[in-house]
Amino acid sequence: MIRVRGVHKYFGDLHVLRGIDLDVEKQDVLCVIGPSGSGKSTLLRCINLLVRPDAGDVFLEDVRVTAPEIKPEWVRQRIGMVFQSFNLFTHLTALKNVTIGLTHVKKMGKQEAILKARRELERVGLGNKLDAYPAELSGGQQQRVAIARALAMDPKVMLFDEPTSALDPEFIREVLDVMAKLANEGMTMIVVTHEMGFAKEVADAIVFMDHGQVLERGTPQEILERPGHERTKSFVGKILR
Amino acid sequence: MGGGGLTLTGIARDAVAFLRGGLRAHWRSVVGLVGLLGFGALITFLLGQVGVLDLPFIARRWDSLWIFAWVGVGLTLTSFFLGFAFATPIGLVRAYASGVFTRRKGRPAAVVSFARARELYGTPKAVRVVGARVLRKALVAPAYAFATGYVEGIRGTPFYVQMWLVFFFAILAYPALPGWVQGGVAGYFNFLRYPRIPEEFYFAGLLALTLNTIGYQGEVLRAGFQSVDQGQIDAAKALGMRGLRIFRRITLPQALRLVILPLTNEWISLLKASSILSAIAVTELMFQSKQLGVNEGHPFEAFLMVAGMYLLINVTVGKTAAYLERKTRIPGLGIPGTASGTRRVRGRVPSRGREAAKN
């Protein structure tokens, strides 16, 4: 579904991604772990072209999305993204946060968009918060609206960029539950996370990144219980303690 | 009158509720207004009693002010909205351009070469696509330089000086303007039913006010645009929205809400600046105060009357702006009720963040 080949990214003199290769099959859940500054977020942003790779290629199914003739909007419509800080549109209600992409990008009719948005919000358990503004919602609720907003576009892949890192502990569960449900329904997902419990239960594979490189890739058991690389060992050791 | 968006039906509903509410519902604002007017009236009355003010003169001549007030308000309104239209691109350029032409170190972004574009699209479209890109890059730096120079020039010099420069320019240039422009200008001031003076004076005044307010509004809008979080734009992009649509649907509404207050300040400043136009024979309030004060020999009365008129207009505008601020408040964001001063939101207490989440 997603193939990443030899992706490099520089921010000024900083070499953030140093030749990343990655494969995610249809309906798979890939968790990306690693210390902060290791390039995890940048990698996700390279996949939906919020950041354009300086070298290398990203493929969505058989389309080389890094090809210059591919419009980034075309790619982003097909790849949903959920951010660490939610990034809900603060001036719009939960419902409108979901419908805006449907009416203005997918050109869906207003009534149809509202019906669809309602369904998506009910799916994440927020059918009773349609008219609430983001500032009236808890972090967990905001993140679930953000997930509904991305899902409403019927993406082929969902990218999650540390979706629970900005949440109070009491709200983490509800977001992870929604994500686990999504994974069970067969959504293809790439999840940058520090939630090892989630990774263990839901992920089909885990990659460990450090200094802009993928150091290790394996099943959750391999990475979390028998890490091969020294850096992985120390990172996993610190985080599981 | 809670927040939650500006719609015509909402405004109409509030207006009906306001009129129906009567004294009881609005006693706070009524007390404030009565206090203000009463205090002014008392001082005026006392000054009249001791012979400083000629009260019958004020009563007799007050109505002569309206047309001159209308000249000032009409010119200010026109230049304010014209200014807003031109200030938006200036604010945009000032907010975003520096990021485009600032040379980043490291690799240049991957772009389609002309040769590659020709393979992909054929020659005519390749010329358009690549040409547009080159042109955009080439224009950004000069546009930023122009916008910055303009803003600094307007903010750094007195309006009085600007007005005289514009005046001489306008008087010289006006006869050279094409007939339809002159006709349009004359027609507009006719339409506003302004006192008949040569229309190039009005034209000069309007031009001076507009050029001035563009500079100030440009900076207000720049601040508004820059205060919209980058995450909002990332989220819109991630949904597949494009530049202009993101601006129209995300950046602009969020920025406008924030700049209501500074734009109100600018409107008030502009109306007061319009008093200076009397120096170039524009027949606005200040102009009439000279007539009443000097020619009719009542300087105290004249300037007090004019001050009162300005106050009346600006308090009305201020109240309207406070209403707009209340209407566009986003539930849960910021502190409720600051714009209204004394008014409380009745009924449902606006819920905020975490407390709301627990139920």
PDB file of C-alpha atoms in Angstrom, chain A residues 46-229:
ATOM      1  CA  CYS A  46       7.014  13.061   3.821  1.00  0.00           C
ATOM      2  CA  ILE A  47       4.428  10.396   3.093  1.00  0.00           C
ATOM      3  CA  ASN A  48       1.574  12.884   2.609  1.00  0.00           C
ATOM      4  CA  LEU A  49       3.946  15.514   1.202  1.00  0.00           C
ATOM      5  CA  LEU A  50       3.422  18.075   3.959  1.00  0.00           C
ATOM      6  CA  VAL A  51       7.203  17.900   3.713  1.00  0.00           C
ATOM      7  CA  ARG A  52       8.707  17.164   0.318  1.00  0.00           C
ATOM      8  CA  PRO A  53      11.574  14.645   0.420  1.00  0.00           C
ATOM      9  CA  ASP A  54      14.872  15.944  -0.959  1.00  0.00           C
ATOM     10  CA  ALA A  55      15.694  12.534  -2.380  1.00  0.00           C
ATOM     11  CA  GLY A  56      14.027   9.165  -2.661  1.00  0.00           C
ATOM     12  CA  ASP A  57      10.474   8.186  -3.472  1.00  0.00           C
ATOM     13  CA  VAL A  58       7.171   7.458  -1.814  1.00  0.00           C
ATOM     14  CA  PHE A  59       4.609   5.213  -3.482  1.00  0.00           C
ATOM     15  CA  LEU A  60       0.907   4.981  -2.713  1.00  0.00           C
ATOM     16  CA  GLU A  61      -0.236   1.714  -4.228  1.00  0.00           C
ATOM     17  CA  ASP A  62       1.366   1.980  -7.659  1.00  0.00           C
ATOM     18  CA  VAL A  63       1.559   5.743  -7.875  1.00  0.00           C
ATOM     19  CA  ARG A  64       4.887   7.445  -7.314  1.00  0.00           C
ATOM     20  CA  VAL A  65       3.537  10.363  -5.298  1.00  0.00           C
ATOM     21  CA  THR A  66       6.905  12.099  -5.173  1.00  0.00           C
ATOM     22  CA  ALA A  67       6.772  12.486  -8.953  1.00  0.00           C
ATOM     23  CA  PRO A  68       6.679  16.200  -9.742  1.00  0.00           C
ATOM     24  CA  GLU A  69       3.547  15.896 -11.857  1.00  0.00           C
ATOM     25  CA  ILE A  70       1.510  14.476  -8.961  1.00  0.00           C
ATOM     26  CA  LYS A  71      -0.397  17.187  -7.159  1.00  0.00           C
ATOM     27  CA  PRO A  72       0.089  17.029  -3.374  1.00  0.00           C
ATOM     28  CA  GLU A  73      -3.673  17.608  -2.876  1.00  0.00           C
ATOM     29  CA  TRP A  74      -4.400  14.423  -4.804  1.00  0.00           C
ATOM     30  CA  VAL A  75      -2.169  12.469  -2.434  1.00  0.00           C
ATOM     31  CA  ARG A  76      -3.432  14.096   0.754  1.00  0.00           C
ATOM     32  CA  GLN A  77      -7.074  13.390  -0.089  1.00  0.00           C
ATOM     33  CA  ARG A  78      -6.190   9.713  -0.075  1.00  0.00           C
ATOM     34  CA  ILE A  79      -4.070   9.724   3.074  1.00  0.00           C
ATOM     35  CA  GLY A  80      -5.641  10.735   6.376  1.00  0.00           C
ATOM     36  CA  MET A  81      -3.522  12.387   9.047  1.00  0.00           C
ATOM     37  CA  VAL A  82      -4.003  12.849  12.774  1.00  0.00           C
ATOM     38  CA  PHE A  83      -1.720  15.271  14.600  1.00  0.00           C
ATOM     39  CA  GLN A  84      -0.231  15.312  18.061  1.00  0.00           C
ATOM     40  CA  SER A  85      -1.883  18.647  18.844  1.00  0.00           C
ATOM     41  CA  PHE A  86      -5.234  17.714  17.201  1.00  0.00           C
ATOM     42  CA  ASN A  87      -5.270  20.842  15.014  1.00  0.00           C
ATOM     43  CA  LEU A  88      -9.038  21.008  14.869  1.00  0.00           C
ATOM     44  CA  PHE A  89     -10.262  24.180  13.165  1.00  0.00           C
ATOM     45  CA  THR A  90     -10.949  26.301  16.214  1.00  0.00           C
ATOM     46  CA  HIS A  91     -13.658  28.417  14.579  1.00  0.00           C
ATOM     47  CA  LEU A  92     -15.784  25.457  13.488  1.00  0.00           C
ATOM     48  CA  THR A  93     -18.011  23.052  15.402  1.00  0.00           C
ATOM     49  CA  ALA A  94     -17.129  19.371  15.584  1.00  0.00           C
ATOM     50  CA  LEU A  95     -19.618  18.660  12.782  1.00  0.00           C
ATOM     51  CA  LYS A  96     -18.238  21.392  10.531  1.00  0.00           C
ATOM     52  CA  ASN A  97     -14.691  20.275  11.188  1.00  0.00           C
ATOM     53  CA  VAL A  98     -15.706  17.007   9.556  1.00  0.00           C
ATOM     54  CA  THR A  99     -17.898  18.387   6.762  1.00  0.00           C
ATOM     55  CA  ILE A 100     -15.449  21.032   5.519  1.00  0.00           C
ATOM     56  CA  GLY A 101     -13.247  18.489   3.761  1.00  0.00           C
ATOM     57  CA  LEU A 102     -16.276  16.729   2.296  1.00  0.00           C
ATOM     58  CA  THR A 103     -17.908  19.833   0.873  1.00  0.00           C
ATOM     59  CA  HIS A 104     -14.800  21.743  -0.167  1.00  0.00           C
ATOM     60  CA  VAL A 105     -12.450  18.986  -1.266  1.00  0.00           C
ATOM     61  CA  LYS A 106     -14.724  16.104  -2.197  1.00  0.00           C
ATOM     62  CA  LYS A 107     -17.410  18.471  -3.503  1.00  0.00           C
ATOM     63  CA  MET A 108     -20.094  16.512  -1.713  1.00  0.00           C
ATOM     64  CA  GLY A 109     -23.549  18.070  -1.316  1.00  0.00           C
ATOM     65  CA  LYS A 110     -24.219  19.750   2.010  1.00  0.00           C
ATOM     66  CA  GLN A 111     -26.922  17.375   3.256  1.00  0.00           C
ATOM     67  CA  GLU A 112     -24.974  14.306   2.222  1.00  0.00           C
ATOM     68  CA  ALA A 113     -21.857  15.682   3.931  1.00  0.00           C
ATOM     69  CA  ILE A 114     -23.744  16.280   7.170  1.00  0.00           C
ATOM     70  CA  LEU A 115     -25.105  12.737   7.166  1.00  0.00           C
ATOM     71  CA  LYS A 116     -21.665  11.310   6.518  1.00  0.00           C
ATOM     72  CA  ALA A 117     -20.060  13.517   9.182  1.00  0.00           C
ATOM     73  CA  ARG A 118     -22.672  12.455  11.727  1.00  0.00           C
ATOM     74  CA  ARG A 119     -21.930   8.813  10.990  1.00  0.00           C
ATOM     75  CA  GLU A 120     -18.202   9.343  11.407  1.00  0.00           C
ATOM     76  CA  LEU A 121     -18.628  11.233  14.669  1.00  0.00           C
ATOM     77  CA  GLU A 122     -20.967   8.552  16.002  1.00  0.00           C
ATOM     78  CA  ARG A 123     -18.363   5.978  15.033  1.00  0.00           C
ATOM     79  CA  VAL A 124     -15.838   7.635  17.373  1.00  0.00           C
ATOM     80  CA  GLY A 125     -18.498   7.961  20.077  1.00  0.00           C
ATOM     81  CA  LEU A 126     -19.214  11.688  19.722  1.00  0.00           C
ATOM     82  CA  GLY A 127     -22.708  11.666  18.259  1.00  0.00           C
ATOM     83  CA  ASN A 128     -23.794  13.953  21.113  1.00  0.00           C
ATOM     84  CA  LYS A 129     -21.096  16.596  20.550  1.00  0.00           C
ATOM     85  CA  LEU A 130     -21.869  17.641  16.987  1.00  0.00           C
ATOM     86  CA  ASP A 131     -22.376  21.316  17.786  1.00  0.00           C
ATOM     87  CA  ALA A 132     -19.564  21.682  20.313  1.00  0.00           C
ATOM     88  CA  TYR A 133     -16.576  23.848  19.451  1.00  0.00           C
ATOM     89  CA  PRO A 134     -13.100  22.329  19.888  1.00  0.00           C
ATOM     90  CA  ALA A 135     -12.380  24.514  22.925  1.00  0.00           C
ATOM     91  CA  GLU A 136     -15.445  23.020  24.629  1.00  0.00           C
ATOM     92  CA  LEU A 137     -14.140  19.483  24.252  1.00  0.00           C
ATOM     93  CA  SER A 138     -11.570  17.536  26.243  1.00  0.00           C
ATOM     94  CA  GLY A 139      -8.307  16.573  24.589  1.00  0.00           C
ATOM     95  CA  GLY A 140      -9.516  13.036  24.077  1.00  0.00           C
ATOM     96  CA  GLN A 141     -12.731  14.210  22.468  1.00  0.00           C
ATOM     97  CA  GLN A 142     -10.841  16.646  20.257  1.00  0.00           C
ATOM     98  CA  GLN A 143      -8.545  13.904  19.052  1.00  0.00           C
ATOM     99  CA  ARG A 144     -11.500  11.659  18.276  1.00  0.00           C
ATOM    100  CA  VAL A 145     -13.087  14.469  16.230  1.00  0.00           C
ATOM    101  CA  ALA A 146      -9.763  14.779  14.403  1.00  0.00           C
ATOM    102  CA  ILE A 147      -9.842  11.058  13.659  1.00  0.00           C
ATOM    103  CA  ALA A 148     -13.433  11.340  12.396  1.00  0.00           C
ATOM    104  CA  ARG A 149     -12.410  14.299  10.223  1.00  0.00           C
ATOM    105  CA  ALA A 150      -9.669  12.253   8.596  1.00  0.00           C
ATOM    106  CA  LEU A 151     -11.829   9.114   8.253  1.00  0.00           C
ATOM    107  CA  ALA A 152     -14.652  10.985   6.560  1.00  0.00           C
ATOM    108  CA  MET A 153     -12.424  11.472   3.516  1.00  0.00           C
ATOM    109  CA  ASP A 154     -12.361   7.668   3.064  1.00  0.00           C
ATOM    110  CA  PRO A 155      -8.567   7.478   3.070  1.00  0.00           C
ATOM    111  CA  LYS A 156      -6.639   4.443   1.926  1.00  0.00           C
ATOM    112  CA  VAL A 157      -4.118   4.944   4.718  1.00  0.00           C
ATOM    113  CA  MET A 158      -4.197   6.739   8.056  1.00  0.00           C
ATOM    114  CA  LEU A 159      -1.127   8.424   9.535  1.00  0.00           C
ATOM    115  CA  PHE A 160      -1.074   9.058  13.289  1.00  0.00           C
ATOM    116  CA  ASP A 161       1.603  11.412  14.592  1.00  0.00           C
ATOM    117  CA  GLU A 162       1.873  10.743  18.342  1.00  0.00           C
ATOM    118  CA  PRO A 163      -1.917  10.979  18.710  1.00  0.00           C
ATOM    119  CA  THR A 164      -1.908  10.553  22.483  1.00  0.00           C
ATOM    120  CA  SER A 165       1.240  12.430  23.485  1.00  0.00           C
ATOM    121  CA  ALA A 166      -0.597  15.680  24.227  1.00  0.00           C
ATOM    122  CA  LEU A 167      -3.353  13.999  26.238  1.00  0.00           C
ATOM    123  CA  ASP A 168      -3.915  13.730  29.951  1.00  0.00           C
ATOM    124  CA  PRO A 169      -3.572  10.097  31.038  1.00  0.00           C
ATOM    125  CA  GLU A 170      -7.309   9.786  31.688  1.00  0.00           C
ATOM    126  CA  PHE A 171      -8.122  10.471  28.023  1.00  0.00           C
ATOM    127  CA  ILE A 172      -5.488   8.295  26.351  1.00  0.00           C
ATOM    128  CA  ARG A 173      -7.537   5.102  26.554  1.00  0.00           C
ATOM    129  CA  GLU A 174     -10.543   6.426  24.602  1.00  0.00           C
ATOM    130  CA  VAL A 175      -8.352   7.496  21.711  1.00  0.00           C
ATOM    131  CA  LEU A 176      -6.399   4.250  21.633  1.00  0.00           C
ATOM    132  CA  ASP A 177      -9.677   2.299  21.716  1.00  0.00           C
ATOM    133  CA  VAL A 178     -10.914   4.140  18.632  1.00  0.00           C
ATOM    134  CA  MET A 179      -7.623   3.441  16.881  1.00  0.00           C
ATOM    135  CA  ALA A 180      -7.675  -0.234  17.815  1.00  0.00           C
ATOM    136  CA  LYS A 181     -11.226  -0.540  16.522  1.00  0.00           C
ATOM    137  CA  LEU A 182     -10.121   1.087  13.281  1.00  0.00           C
ATOM    138  CA  ALA A 183      -7.248  -1.357  12.956  1.00  0.00           C
ATOM    139  CA  ASN A 184      -9.600  -4.288  13.518  1.00  0.00           C
ATOM    140  CA  GLU A 185     -11.845  -2.986  10.758  1.00  0.00           C
ATOM    141  CA  GLY A 186      -8.911  -3.336   8.398  1.00  0.00           C
ATOM    142  CA  MET A 187      -7.637   0.214   8.048  1.00  0.00           C
ATOM    143  CA  THR A 188      -4.036   0.534   6.907  1.00  0.00           C
ATOM    144  CA  MET A 189      -2.261   2.613   9.525  1.00  0.00           C
ATOM    145  CA  ILE A 190       1.154   4.088  10.269  1.00  0.00           C
ATOM    146  CA  VAL A 191       1.339   5.149  13.897  1.00  0.00           C
ATOM    147  CA  VAL A 192       4.135   7.110  15.522  1.00  0.00           C
ATOM    148  CA  THR A 193       3.660   6.425  19.212  1.00  0.00           C
ATOM    149  CA  HIS A 194       5.199   5.906  22.606  1.00  0.00           C
ATOM    150  CA  GLU A 195       2.297   3.684  23.706  1.00  0.00           C
ATOM    151  CA  MET A 196       4.048   0.340  23.848  1.00  0.00           C
ATOM    152  CA  GLY A 197       0.933  -1.424  25.083  1.00  0.00           C
ATOM    153  CA  PHE A 198      -0.937  -0.313  21.993  1.00  0.00           C
ATOM    154  CA  ALA A 199       1.960  -1.249  19.732  1.00  0.00           C
ATOM    155  CA  LYS A 200       2.141  -4.688  21.264  1.00  0.00           C
ATOM    156  CA  GLU A 201      -1.576  -5.400  20.914  1.00  0.00           C
ATOM    157  CA  VAL A 202      -2.395  -3.786  17.594  1.00  0.00           C
ATOM    158  CA  ALA A 203       0.726  -3.483  15.473  1.00  0.00           C
ATOM    159  CA  ASP A 204       1.634  -6.004  12.792  1.00  0.00           C
ATOM    160  CA  ALA A 205       5.128  -4.606  12.741  1.00  0.00           C
ATOM    161  CA  ILE A 206       7.237  -2.096  14.617  1.00  0.00           C
ATOM    162  CA  VAL A 207      10.139  -0.098  13.283  1.00  0.00           C
ATOM    163  CA  PHE A 208      12.656   1.573  15.524  1.00  0.00           C
ATOM    164  CA  MET A 209      14.101   4.846  14.235  1.00  0.00           C
ATOM    165  CA  ASP A 210      17.088   6.779  15.460  1.00  0.00           C
ATOM    166  CA  HIS A 211      19.041   9.655  13.919  1.00  0.00           C
ATOM    167  CA  GLY A 212      16.990   9.592  10.748  1.00  0.00           C
ATOM    168  CA  GLN A 213      17.450   5.923  10.049  1.00  0.00           C
ATOM    169  CA  VAL A 214      15.413   2.781  10.493  1.00  0.00           C
ATOM    170  CA  LEU A 215      17.614   0.734  12.794  1.00  0.00           C
ATOM    171  CA  GLU A 216      15.401  -2.237  13.220  1.00  0.00           C
ATOM    172  CA  ARG A 217      12.154  -3.706  11.984  1.00  0.00           C
ATOM    173  CA  GLY A 218      10.217  -6.668  13.318  1.00  0.00           C
ATOM    174  CA  THR A 219       7.088  -8.006  14.936  1.00  0.00           C
ATOM    175  CA  PRO A 220       6.111  -6.448  18.260  1.00  0.00           C
ATOM    176  CA  GLN A 221       7.504  -9.475  20.080  1.00  0.00           C
ATOM    177  CA  GLU A 222      10.845  -9.225  18.322  1.00  0.00           C
ATOM    178  CA  ILE A 223      11.295  -5.506  18.867  1.00  0.00           C
ATOM    179  CA  LEU A 224       9.902  -5.207  22.380  1.00  0.00           C
ATOM    180  CA  GLU A 225      11.117  -8.475  23.877  1.00  0.00           C
ATOM    181  CA  ARG A 226      14.230  -9.428  21.922  1.00  0.00           C
ATOM    182  CA  PRO A 227      15.569  -6.219  20.414  1.00  0.00           C
ATOM    183  CA  GLY A 228      18.633  -6.926  18.329  1.00  0.00           C
ATOM    184  CA  HIS A 229      20.201  -3.504  18.138  1.00  0.00           C
TER     185      HIS A 229
END
